[in-house]
Short mmCIF file of C-alpha atoms in Angstrom, two decimals:
data_model
loop_
_atom_site.label_atom_id
_atom_site.label_comp_id
_atom_site.label_asym_id
_atom_site.label_seq_id
_atom_site.Cartn_x
_atom_site.Cartn_y
_atom_site.Cartn_z
CA MET A 1 -3.29 -48.01 -38.69
CA SER A 2 -1.31 -45.28 -40.35
CA SER A 3 1.94 -43.54 -39.54
CA LEU A 4 0.26 -40.17 -39.93
CA ARG A 5 0.79 -37.58 -37.27
CA GLU A 6 -0.78 -34.19 -36.79
CA GLU A 7 1.25 -31.43 -35.30
CA CYS A 8 -0.43 -30.08 -32.19
CA GLY A 9 -3.29 -28.94 -30.03
CA VAL A 10 -3.87 -25.59 -28.32
CA PHE A 11 -5.73 -24.62 -25.17
CA GLY A 12 -6.46 -21.37 -23.37
CA VAL A 13 -8.50 -20.17 -20.39
CA TYR A 14 -9.65 -16.72 -19.27
CA SER A 15 -10.91 -16.39 -15.70
CA PRO A 16 -12.58 -13.29 -14.21
CA GLU A 17 -10.66 -13.91 -10.97
CA ARG A 18 -7.47 -15.65 -9.85
CA TYR A 19 -7.87 -19.37 -10.14
CA ASP A 20 -5.96 -22.61 -10.69
CA VAL A 21 -5.78 -21.97 -14.43
CA ALA A 22 -2.63 -24.12 -14.65
CA GLY A 23 -4.60 -27.12 -13.41
CA MET A 24 -7.39 -26.42 -15.89
CA THR A 25 -4.87 -26.18 -18.71
CA TYR A 26 -3.22 -29.42 -17.60
CA TYR A 27 -6.51 -31.31 -17.91
CA GLY A 28 -7.25 -29.62 -21.22
CA LEU A 29 -3.88 -30.64 -22.65
CA PHE A 30 -4.29 -34.15 -21.30
CA SER A 31 -7.49 -34.50 -23.33
CA LEU A 32 -5.65 -33.17 -26.43
CA GLN A 33 -2.66 -35.49 -26.02
CA HIS A 34 -3.69 -37.46 -29.13
CA ARG A 35 -2.81 -34.38 -31.21
CA GLY A 36 0.84 -34.32 -30.18
CA GLN A 37 3.21 -36.35 -28.02
CA GLU A 38 6.60 -34.72 -28.67
CA SER A 39 6.42 -31.83 -26.23
CA CYS A 40 4.05 -29.71 -24.19
CA GLY A 41 3.97 -26.44 -22.30
CA ILE A 42 1.89 -24.08 -20.15
CA VAL A 43 2.16 -20.32 -19.56
CA VAL A 44 0.22 -18.78 -16.67
CA ASN A 45 -0.63 -15.06 -16.54
CA ASP A 46 -0.94 -13.72 -12.98
CA ASP A 47 -1.90 -10.04 -13.34
CA GLY A 48 0.70 -9.50 -16.06
CA LEU A 49 3.37 -11.73 -14.48
CA PHE A 50 4.00 -14.69 -16.79
CA ARG A 51 5.22 -18.03 -15.43
CA SER A 52 5.94 -20.89 -17.83
CA TYR A 53 7.22 -24.40 -18.13
CA LYS A 54 7.66 -26.57 -21.21
CA ASP A 55 9.65 -29.65 -22.16
CA THR A 56 9.71 -32.67 -24.43
CA GLY A 57 7.51 -35.57 -23.40
CA LEU A 58 3.91 -36.36 -22.53
CA VAL A 59 1.73 -34.08 -20.42
CA VAL A 60 1.58 -36.51 -17.50
CA ASP A 61 5.39 -36.79 -17.43
CA VAL A 62 6.31 -33.14 -18.01
CA PHE A 63 3.87 -31.61 -15.52
CA THR A 64 4.48 -33.11 -12.12
CA LYS A 65 2.52 -31.94 -9.10
CA ASP A 66 5.38 -29.66 -8.04
CA ARG A 67 5.76 -28.09 -11.47
CA LEU A 68 2.06 -27.28 -11.64
CA LYS A 69 2.25 -25.83 -8.14
CA ASN A 70 5.16 -23.62 -9.17
CA LEU A 71 3.11 -22.20 -12.04
CA GLY A 72 0.66 -20.97 -9.42
CA GLN A 73 -2.70 -19.32 -9.85
CA GLY A 74 -3.61 -16.64 -12.35
CA CYS A 75 -6.37 -15.10 -14.41
CA MET A 76 -5.27 -16.61 -17.74
CA ALA A 77 -3.24 -19.48 -19.15
CA ILE A 78 -2.46 -21.05 -22.49
CA GLY A 79 -1.08 -24.48 -23.26
CA HIS A 80 0.17 -26.59 -26.13
CA VAL A 81 0.87 -30.20 -27.11
CA ARG A 82 3.15 -30.63 -30.09
CA TYR A 83 4.05 -32.91 -32.90
CA GLY A 84 6.21 -30.76 -35.15
CA THR A 85 5.69 -30.51 -38.89
CA THR A 86 8.21 -27.68 -39.02
CA GLY A 87 11.30 -28.05 -36.85
CA SER A 88 12.78 -31.00 -35.02
CA ASN A 89 11.73 -32.44 -31.70
CA ASP A 90 13.75 -30.62 -29.05
CA ARG A 91 12.96 -28.42 -26.09
CA SER A 92 13.64 -25.17 -27.96
CA ASN A 93 10.76 -25.91 -30.33
CA ALA A 94 8.30 -26.67 -27.52
CA GLN A 95 5.43 -24.22 -27.17
CA PRO A 96 3.93 -21.87 -26.10
CA ILE A 97 6.42 -19.24 -27.23
CA LEU A 98 6.98 -16.46 -24.72
CA VAL A 99 7.94 -12.98 -25.95
CA ASN A 100 9.16 -9.92 -24.00
CA HIS A 101 8.92 -6.59 -25.80
CA VAL A 102 8.53 -2.88 -25.13
CA LYS A 103 4.71 -3.03 -25.34
CA GLY A 104 4.46 -5.88 -22.82
CA ARG A 105 4.75 -9.65 -22.66
CA MET A 106 3.01 -12.06 -25.00
CA ALA A 107 2.63 -15.84 -25.18
CA LEU A 108 1.51 -17.73 -28.27
CA ALA A 109 0.60 -21.32 -29.18
CA HIS A 110 0.00 -22.49 -32.74
CA ASN A 111 -1.71 -25.43 -34.42
CA GLY A 112 -1.07 -25.68 -38.15
CA ASN A 113 1.59 -25.11 -40.76
CA LEU A 114 2.35 -21.95 -42.72
CA VAL A 115 3.08 -22.28 -46.42
CA ASN A 116 4.99 -18.98 -46.55
CA SER A 117 7.07 -19.34 -43.38
CA TYR A 118 10.31 -19.67 -45.34
CA GLU A 119 9.76 -16.38 -47.16
CA LEU A 120 8.58 -14.57 -44.03
CA ARG A 121 11.49 -15.81 -41.96
CA THR A 122 14.00 -14.79 -44.63
CA GLU A 123 12.47 -11.30 -44.77
CA LEU A 124 12.56 -10.93 -40.99
CA GLU A 125 16.14 -12.16 -40.74
CA LEU A 126 17.27 -9.66 -43.37
CA GLN A 127 15.68 -6.96 -41.22
CA GLY A 128 17.72 -8.07 -38.22
CA SER A 129 15.46 -10.56 -36.46
CA ILE A 130 17.25 -13.38 -34.64
CA PHE A 131 15.39 -16.68 -34.32
CA HIS A 132 15.87 -19.05 -31.41
CA THR A 133 13.76 -21.95 -32.75
CA THR A 134 13.23 -23.67 -36.08
CA SER A 135 9.43 -23.70 -35.92
CA ASP A 136 7.19 -21.46 -37.97
CA THR A 137 5.38 -20.42 -34.78
CA GLU A 138 8.23 -18.04 -33.95
CA VAL A 139 7.69 -16.36 -37.32
CA ILE A 140 4.11 -15.61 -36.28
CA SER A 141 5.23 -14.23 -32.91
CA TYR A 142 7.77 -11.92 -34.61
CA LEU A 143 5.14 -10.55 -37.00
CA ILE A 144 2.70 -9.84 -34.17
CA THR A 145 5.44 -8.20 -32.08
CA LYS A 146 6.52 -6.06 -35.03
CA GLU A 147 2.94 -4.92 -35.67
CA ARG A 148 2.43 -4.26 -31.95
CA LEU A 149 4.93 -1.40 -32.08
CA THR A 150 2.57 0.72 -34.20
CA SER A 151 -0.80 -0.77 -33.24
CA PRO A 152 -3.14 0.69 -30.61
CA SER A 153 -3.90 -2.76 -29.15
CA ILE A 154 -2.71 -6.35 -29.17
CA GLU A 155 -5.78 -7.48 -31.12
CA GLU A 156 -5.09 -4.93 -33.83
CA ALA A 157 -1.49 -6.17 -34.05
CA VAL A 158 -2.77 -9.72 -34.41
CA ASN A 159 -5.27 -8.56 -37.04
CA ARG A 160 -2.53 -6.93 -39.10
CA ALA A 161 -0.14 -9.86 -38.74
CA VAL A 162 -2.78 -12.38 -39.83
CA SER A 163 -3.07 -10.64 -43.20
CA ARG A 164 0.52 -11.71 -43.95
CA LEU A 165 0.12 -15.36 -42.99
CA LYS A 166 -0.71 -18.04 -45.54
CA GLY A 167 -1.63 -21.60 -44.74
CA ALA A 168 -3.01 -23.31 -41.66
CA PHE A 169 -3.02 -21.62 -38.27
CA SER A 170 -5.26 -21.85 -35.26
CA LEU A 171 -3.75 -19.69 -32.53
CA VAL A 172 -4.19 -18.77 -28.90
CA VAL A 173 -2.42 -15.53 -27.99
CA MET A 174 -2.13 -14.17 -24.45
CA SER A 175 -1.23 -10.61 -23.50
CA PRO A 176 -1.17 -9.22 -19.94
CA GLN A 177 -4.90 -8.44 -20.11
CA LYS A 178 -6.39 -10.41 -23.01
CA LEU A 179 -6.76 -13.90 -24.40
CA ILE A 180 -7.14 -14.05 -28.20
CA ALA A 181 -8.25 -16.96 -30.40
CA VAL A 182 -7.43 -16.86 -34.13
CA ARG A 183 -8.34 -19.18 -36.99
CA ASP A 184 -7.02 -18.87 -40.53
CA GLU A 185 -9.34 -17.74 -43.30
CA HIS A 186 -9.61 -21.26 -44.75
CA GLY A 187 -10.31 -22.89 -41.38
CA PHE A 188 -7.86 -25.72 -42.03
CA ARG A 189 -7.54 -26.65 -38.37
CA PRO A 190 -10.35 -26.69 -35.79
CA LEU A 191 -10.76 -24.20 -32.95
CA CYS A 192 -13.69 -23.64 -30.60
CA TYR A 193 -14.57 -21.97 -27.34
CA GLY A 194 -16.92 -22.49 -24.44
CA GLN A 195 -17.69 -21.36 -20.91
CA THR A 196 -17.82 -22.97 -17.48
CA ALA A 197 -20.76 -22.56 -15.14
CA ASP A 198 -18.75 -20.09 -13.04
CA GLY A 199 -17.92 -17.83 -16.00
CA ARG A 200 -14.48 -18.91 -17.21
CA TYR A 201 -13.98 -18.88 -20.97
CA VAL A 202 -12.06 -21.76 -22.52
CA VAL A 203 -10.54 -22.03 -26.03
CA ALA A 204 -9.38 -25.36 -27.45
CA SER A 205 -8.53 -27.23 -30.63
CA GLU A 206 -11.33 -29.69 -29.90
CA SER A 207 -14.51 -29.65 -27.86
CA CYS A 208 -13.42 -32.74 -25.92
CA ALA A 209 -10.95 -30.48 -24.10
CA LEU A 210 -13.79 -28.17 -23.08
CA SER A 211 -15.72 -31.10 -21.63
CA SER A 212 -12.69 -32.23 -19.65
CA VAL A 213 -12.71 -28.97 -17.64
CA GLY A 214 -16.48 -28.70 -17.29
CA ALA A 215 -17.01 -26.09 -20.00
CA ARG A 216 -20.02 -25.96 -22.29
CA LEU A 217 -19.29 -25.58 -25.99
CA ILE A 218 -20.54 -22.22 -27.25
CA ARG A 219 -19.40 -22.41 -30.85
CA ASP A 220 -16.52 -22.91 -33.25
CA VAL A 221 -14.28 -19.99 -34.12
CA GLU A 222 -15.18 -19.19 -37.72
CA PRO A 223 -12.55 -19.30 -40.49
CA GLY A 224 -10.79 -15.93 -40.52
CA GLU A 225 -12.26 -14.88 -37.17
CA ILE A 226 -10.39 -13.34 -34.24
CA VAL A 227 -12.12 -13.67 -30.86
CA VAL A 228 -10.90 -11.48 -27.99
CA PHE A 229 -11.61 -12.39 -24.33
CA ASP A 230 -11.16 -9.75 -21.63
CA LYS A 231 -12.99 -8.24 -18.63
CA ASP A 232 -15.86 -7.22 -20.93
CA GLY A 233 -16.41 -10.74 -22.24
CA PRO A 234 -15.81 -12.09 -25.75
CA ARG A 235 -15.93 -9.96 -28.88
CA SER A 236 -15.34 -10.88 -32.49
CA ILE A 237 -13.17 -9.31 -35.21
CA ARG A 238 -14.29 -10.57 -38.61
CA ASP A 239 -12.09 -8.58 -41.01
CA HIS A 240 -10.68 -11.79 -42.54
CA CYS A 241 -13.89 -13.82 -42.62
CA GLY A 242 -15.34 -14.80 -45.98
CA LYS A 243 -12.17 -13.99 -47.90
CA ALA A 244 -11.37 -17.59 -48.82
CA GLU A 245 -13.17 -20.84 -49.43
CA ARG A 246 -13.70 -22.89 -46.27
CA SER A 247 -11.23 -25.78 -46.35
CA LEU A 248 -11.33 -27.73 -43.10
CA CYS A 249 -8.94 -30.69 -43.29
CA VAL A 250 -11.21 -33.68 -43.85
CA PHE A 251 -8.66 -35.85 -42.07
CA GLU A 252 -9.72 -34.23 -38.81
CA TYR A 253 -12.82 -36.41 -39.12
CA ILE A 254 -11.06 -39.47 -40.51
CA TYR A 255 -8.20 -39.68 -38.01
CA PHE A 256 -6.97 -36.66 -36.04
CA ALA A 257 -9.85 -35.58 -33.81
CA ARG A 258 -11.16 -37.56 -30.86
CA PRO A 259 -14.48 -39.36 -31.49
CA ASP A 260 -16.28 -37.42 -28.75
CA SER A 261 -15.34 -34.05 -30.22
CA GLU A 262 -17.57 -31.84 -32.32
CA VAL A 263 -15.68 -30.17 -35.15
CA ASP A 264 -17.45 -27.38 -37.03
CA GLY A 265 -20.82 -28.60 -35.81
CA CYS A 266 -20.38 -32.29 -36.60
CA ASN A 267 -19.66 -35.09 -34.14
CA VAL A 268 -16.52 -37.00 -35.14
CA HIS A 269 -17.90 -40.43 -34.16
CA VAL A 270 -20.99 -39.88 -36.29
CA ALA A 271 -18.83 -38.77 -39.22
CA ARG A 272 -16.67 -41.89 -38.99
CA THR A 273 -19.62 -44.26 -38.78
CA ARG A 274 -21.09 -42.50 -41.80
CA ALA A 275 -17.78 -43.01 -43.64
CA GLY A 276 -17.99 -46.72 -42.85
CA ALA A 277 -21.51 -46.87 -44.25
CA TYR A 278 -20.40 -45.17 -47.49
CA LEU A 279 -17.50 -47.60 -47.65
CA ALA A 280 -19.88 -50.55 -47.43
CA LEU A 281 -21.93 -49.13 -50.30
CA GLU A 282 -18.87 -48.44 -52.45
CA HIS A 283 -17.01 -51.69 -51.71
CA PRO A 284 -19.38 -54.49 -50.64
CA VAL A 285 -18.06 -57.98 -49.99
CA GLN A 286 -19.32 -61.34 -48.71
CA ALA A 287 -17.85 -61.87 -45.25
CA ASP A 288 -18.56 -63.25 -41.78
CA VAL A 289 -17.31 -60.49 -39.50
CA VAL A 290 -16.30 -56.82 -39.54
CA ILE A 291 -13.48 -55.62 -37.31
CA GLY A 292 -11.75 -52.26 -36.93
CA VAL A 293 -8.12 -51.36 -36.36
CA PRO A 294 -7.92 -49.31 -33.13
CA ASP A 295 -8.55 -46.57 -32.59
CA SER A 296 -9.96 -44.53 -35.45
CA GLY A 297 -10.91 -47.58 -37.50
CA LEU A 298 -13.43 -48.75 -34.90
CA ASP A 299 -16.13 -46.17 -35.59
CA ALA A 300 -15.96 -46.75 -39.35
CA ALA A 301 -16.18 -50.51 -38.75
CA ILE A 302 -19.41 -50.00 -36.84
CA GLY A 303 -20.80 -48.01 -39.76
CA TYR A 304 -19.69 -50.64 -42.27
CA SER A 305 -21.34 -53.37 -40.21
CA ARG A 306 -24.64 -51.52 -39.87
CA GLN A 307 -24.83 -50.78 -43.58
CA SER A 308 -23.74 -54.23 -44.78
CA GLY A 309 -25.50 -56.35 -42.18
CA ILE A 310 -22.25 -58.21 -41.46
CA PRO A 311 -21.79 -58.63 -37.67
CA TYR A 312 -19.31 -56.32 -35.94
CA GLU A 313 -16.83 -57.74 -33.45
CA ILE A 314 -13.86 -56.45 -31.49
CA GLY A 315 -11.03 -58.02 -33.46
CA PHE A 316 -7.97 -56.46 -31.83
CA ILE A 317 -6.82 -55.68 -28.34
CA LYS A 318 -4.62 -52.60 -28.12
CA ASN A 319 -2.01 -52.27 -25.41
CA LYS A 320 -3.09 -49.05 -23.68
CA TYR A 321 0.23 -48.64 -21.90
CA ILE A 322 2.38 -48.22 -24.99
CA GLY A 323 2.16 -44.85 -26.68
CA ARG A 324 3.69 -43.50 -29.84
CA THR A 325 6.96 -42.93 -28.01
CA PHE A 326 7.56 -46.68 -27.57
CA ILE A 327 11.04 -47.76 -28.70
CA ALA A 328 11.87 -51.41 -29.19
CA PRO A 329 15.16 -52.50 -27.56
CA GLY A 330 17.97 -53.59 -29.83
CA GLN A 331 17.34 -53.52 -33.56
CA GLU A 332 14.43 -51.50 -34.86
CA SER A 333 11.69 -54.02 -35.51
CA ARG A 334 8.42 -52.54 -36.66
CA GLU A 335 6.84 -55.97 -36.72
CA ASP A 336 7.66 -56.51 -33.05
CA LYS A 337 6.20 -53.10 -32.25
CA VAL A 338 2.96 -53.99 -34.04
CA ARG A 339 2.73 -57.28 -32.12
CA ILE A 340 3.27 -55.57 -28.79
CA LYS A 341 0.84 -52.72 -29.51
CA LEU A 342 -1.87 -54.77 -31.21
CA ASN A 343 -3.02 -58.35 -30.82
CA PRO A 344 -5.86 -60.08 -32.71
CA ILE A 345 -8.52 -62.03 -30.83
CA ALA A 346 -8.15 -65.41 -32.49
CA GLU A 347 -11.63 -66.68 -31.53
CA VAL A 348 -13.20 -63.77 -33.43
CA VAL A 349 -11.35 -64.29 -36.73
CA ARG A 350 -10.37 -67.99 -36.84
CA GLY A 351 -11.94 -69.76 -39.82
CA LYS A 352 -13.81 -66.61 -40.91
CA ARG A 353 -13.92 -64.20 -43.81
CA VAL A 354 -12.92 -60.91 -42.23
CA VAL A 355 -13.53 -57.31 -43.28
CA MET A 356 -10.79 -55.23 -41.65
CA ILE A 357 -11.45 -51.48 -41.50
CA ASP A 358 -8.49 -49.10 -41.19
CA ASP A 359 -8.41 -45.30 -41.31
CA SER A 360 -5.68 -44.97 -43.97
CA ILE A 361 -2.80 -46.60 -45.80
CA VAL A 362 0.28 -44.42 -46.22
CA ARG A 363 3.31 -46.63 -46.86
CA GLY A 364 1.52 -49.97 -46.51
CA THR A 365 4.09 -51.55 -44.20
CA THR A 366 2.05 -51.40 -40.99
CA CYS A 367 -1.13 -52.55 -42.72
CA ALA A 368 0.75 -55.53 -44.19
CA ARG A 369 1.91 -56.58 -40.73
CA ILE A 370 -1.60 -56.33 -39.30
CA VAL A 371 -2.95 -58.46 -42.15
CA HIS A 372 -0.21 -60.97 -41.40
CA LEU A 373 -1.28 -61.09 -37.75
CA LEU A 374 -4.83 -61.91 -38.82
CA ARG A 375 -3.55 -64.69 -41.10
CA GLU A 376 -1.61 -66.16 -38.21
CA ALA A 377 -4.76 -65.99 -36.07
CA GLY A 378 -6.59 -68.16 -38.61
CA ALA A 379 -8.61 -65.78 -40.80
CA THR A 380 -9.48 -67.51 -44.08
CA GLU A 381 -10.07 -64.30 -46.05
CA ILE A 382 -9.09 -60.72 -45.25
CA HIS A 383 -10.81 -57.88 -47.08
CA VAL A 384 -9.26 -54.53 -46.19
CA ARG A 385 -11.46 -51.46 -46.39
CA VAL A 386 -10.03 -47.99 -45.79
CA SER A 387 -12.17 -45.08 -44.56
CA ALA A 388 -10.05 -42.55 -46.49
CA PRO A 389 -9.17 -42.17 -50.17
CA PRO A 390 -5.63 -43.12 -51.31
CA PHE A 391 -2.88 -40.67 -50.37
CA ILE A 392 -1.29 -39.39 -53.58
CA ALA A 393 0.11 -35.97 -52.62
CA PRO A 394 1.99 -34.10 -49.89
CA CYS A 395 0.16 -32.04 -47.28
CA TYR A 396 1.35 -28.50 -46.52
CA TYR A 397 -1.14 -27.71 -43.76
CA GLY A 398 -0.10 -29.82 -40.80
CA THR A 399 -0.15 -33.50 -41.73
CA ASP A 400 3.25 -35.18 -41.62
CA ILE A 401 3.40 -36.05 -45.33
CA ASP A 402 5.86 -33.78 -47.12
CA SER A 403 6.63 -35.80 -50.27
CA LYS A 404 5.27 -38.51 -52.57
CA GLU A 405 8.35 -40.64 -52.08
CA HIS A 406 6.89 -43.14 -49.61
CA LEU A 407 3.21 -43.01 -50.59
CA ILE A 408 2.31 -46.48 -51.80
CA ALA A 409 -0.74 -45.24 -53.74
CA CYS A 410 1.55 -43.12 -55.94
CA ARG A 411 3.15 -46.27 -57.32
CA HIS A 412 0.42 -48.90 -57.18
CA ASN A 413 -3.33 -49.24 -57.75
CA ALA A 414 -5.71 -50.87 -55.26
CA GLU A 415 -5.31 -54.36 -56.68
CA GLU A 416 -1.52 -54.14 -56.53
CA ILE A 417 -1.59 -52.75 -53.00
CA ALA A 418 -3.85 -55.62 -51.93
CA GLN A 419 -1.23 -58.08 -53.15
CA ILE A 420 1.58 -56.18 -51.43
CA ILE A 421 -0.17 -56.13 -48.04
CA GLY A 422 -1.41 -59.70 -48.40
CA ALA A 423 -5.14 -58.96 -48.49
CA ASP A 424 -7.74 -60.76 -50.59
CA SER A 425 -9.22 -57.44 -51.64
CA LEU A 426 -8.85 -53.74 -50.91
CA GLY A 427 -11.23 -50.81 -51.20
CA PHE A 428 -10.70 -47.11 -50.46
CA LEU A 429 -13.42 -44.60 -49.63
CA GLY A 430 -14.04 -42.29 -52.57
CA ILE A 431 -13.35 -38.57 -52.33
CA ASP A 432 -17.06 -37.76 -52.56
CA GLY A 433 -17.72 -40.10 -49.65
CA ALA A 434 -14.97 -38.45 -47.63
CA LYS A 435 -16.50 -35.02 -48.22
CA LYS A 436 -20.00 -36.24 -47.32
CA MET A 437 -18.99 -38.07 -44.14
CA ALA A 438 -19.04 -34.87 -42.07
CA CYS A 439 -22.56 -33.49 -41.62
CA GLY A 440 -23.48 -35.16 -44.90
CA GLY A 441 -21.34 -32.62 -46.75
CA GLU A 442 -24.11 -30.05 -46.39
CA GLY A 443 -22.85 -26.68 -47.56
CA ARG A 444 -19.34 -27.06 -46.14
CA GLY A 445 -15.92 -27.03 -47.74
CA TYR A 446 -13.15 -29.49 -47.00
CA CYS A 447 -9.51 -29.75 -47.96
CA THR A 448 -8.85 -33.05 -49.73
CA ALA A 449 -5.58 -32.00 -51.40
CA CYS A 450 -3.66 -35.04 -50.14
CA PHE A 451 -6.16 -37.15 -52.09
CA ASP A 452 -6.68 -35.06 -55.23
CA GLU A 453 -3.86 -32.44 -55.33
CA GLU A 454 -6.37 -29.57 -55.40
CA TYR A 455 -4.60 -27.23 -52.99
CA PRO A 456 -6.54 -24.29 -51.53
CA THR A 457 -3.37 -22.18 -51.36
CA GLU A 458 -0.12 -21.74 -53.24
CA VAL A 459 2.36 -24.60 -52.88
CA PRO A 460 5.25 -23.50 -50.63
CA VAL A 461 8.77 -22.99 -51.93
CA ALA A 462 10.38 -24.96 -49.10
CA MET A 463 8.25 -27.70 -47.65
CA ASP A 464 10.22 -30.34 -45.76
CA LYS A 465 9.76 -30.53 -42.00
CA ASN A 466 13.37 -29.68 -41.15
CA ARG A 467 13.74 -26.93 -43.72
CA PHE A 468 15.39 -24.64 -41.19
CA GLU A 469 17.81 -27.35 -40.02
CA ARG A 470 19.69 -28.45 -43.11
CA ARG A 471 23.41 -29.08 -43.24
CA LEU A 472 25.42 -26.58 -45.27
CA SER A 473 25.75 -29.12 -48.09
CA GLU A 474 21.97 -29.49 -48.22
CA LYS A 475 21.03 -25.83 -48.36
CA ARG A 476 19.65 -24.62 -51.63
CA ASN A 477 21.05 -21.53 -53.34
CA SER A 478 23.75 -21.18 -50.70
CA LYS A 479 26.04 -18.18 -51.28
CA ASP A 480 28.83 -19.44 -49.00
#
């Protein structure tokens, strides 16, 4: 169980007639809630009239029945769930972003992280732009708006703006008459679209969101592709396709995406069970039972069990009513939080040699506490196996790791980490195994920079999450 968090999920719907697109978007966001729990928002387009609501909190709490009713019906809507990798958690940074300009209104939602947002924002500010948020999504909206002034169409403005963006971005953009899906040329973050039986087109970060509203997956948006949905149906702009090496974040398969989703043609559950099988081949051990740490460790545990022949059991019960927003009363006690969220089934592990499968180890503190819980429950041996390679580098594309400072694998090898977390042994999945877990690694490219420091893009100048929110004393190269 890691402390990793991914920044957001996007959703959009285009309907040929007025419909409850707000309700559809609500269900789509609900199914993408795992991608972000800080804030959420919906914008409905009713024949060019935009109605919106967004706030901090979970989808089920933010969108009451009355708020959804107030959004009303429309022909289009876009939505967003957020965990911010750029900008703090407050209402101003909630998405979608709504823009009013001389060429018409526009709404935009963004999944990813730009590596050149600092430079772009500085350039825009020097030209007179005034920013109301600290997220890099507003930078994208300014660029599109600026290009719209001289472009014949919204899609052409988006096409021009995309050429200036570097890094990870999967976007849904809504104009008065069009819904536009955009994926960066590397394809860092997933994006797909489908269609309902009654002809509504749906765009989402993951295919599980399509299923939740009764849409059939048509295909993934290709890296660099812009897909435009309007009264004539979908059409593709491929000016940016094939310009960069495909670099889908491999951690989408390891942790971020929901097991029932298909990402770039590969089912996430199948990928995770395959990772577990590779893990069993790379790090075999004599044991009595295999268990997984909920949730993303469960699929890999099944794969490890099948490959090794060691029986699989449900070793932990997870409290389904405590989300990532849970705050312990009084002093901050991570150990108490772990106990309340996760409880071992003593009858499964007592007196047994246990293989415990987790999706990652970042700092090691949470893993150590889980191992301790198993010891208390009576496990005689605990062999930790991790379905990801060791984290040794920051991520600039949307994962909440912006420095090496707290990465335990930067300071210790596997044997030392095993001692620190209290395990009898520890094994990480190799980088080759991580690349092969999805579709067997057949002809596809993956970003593994957080494991090997081989970045597909330039490393950004300013990289910390709150880079636009520093105190005066913390600002670099300040002239004041």
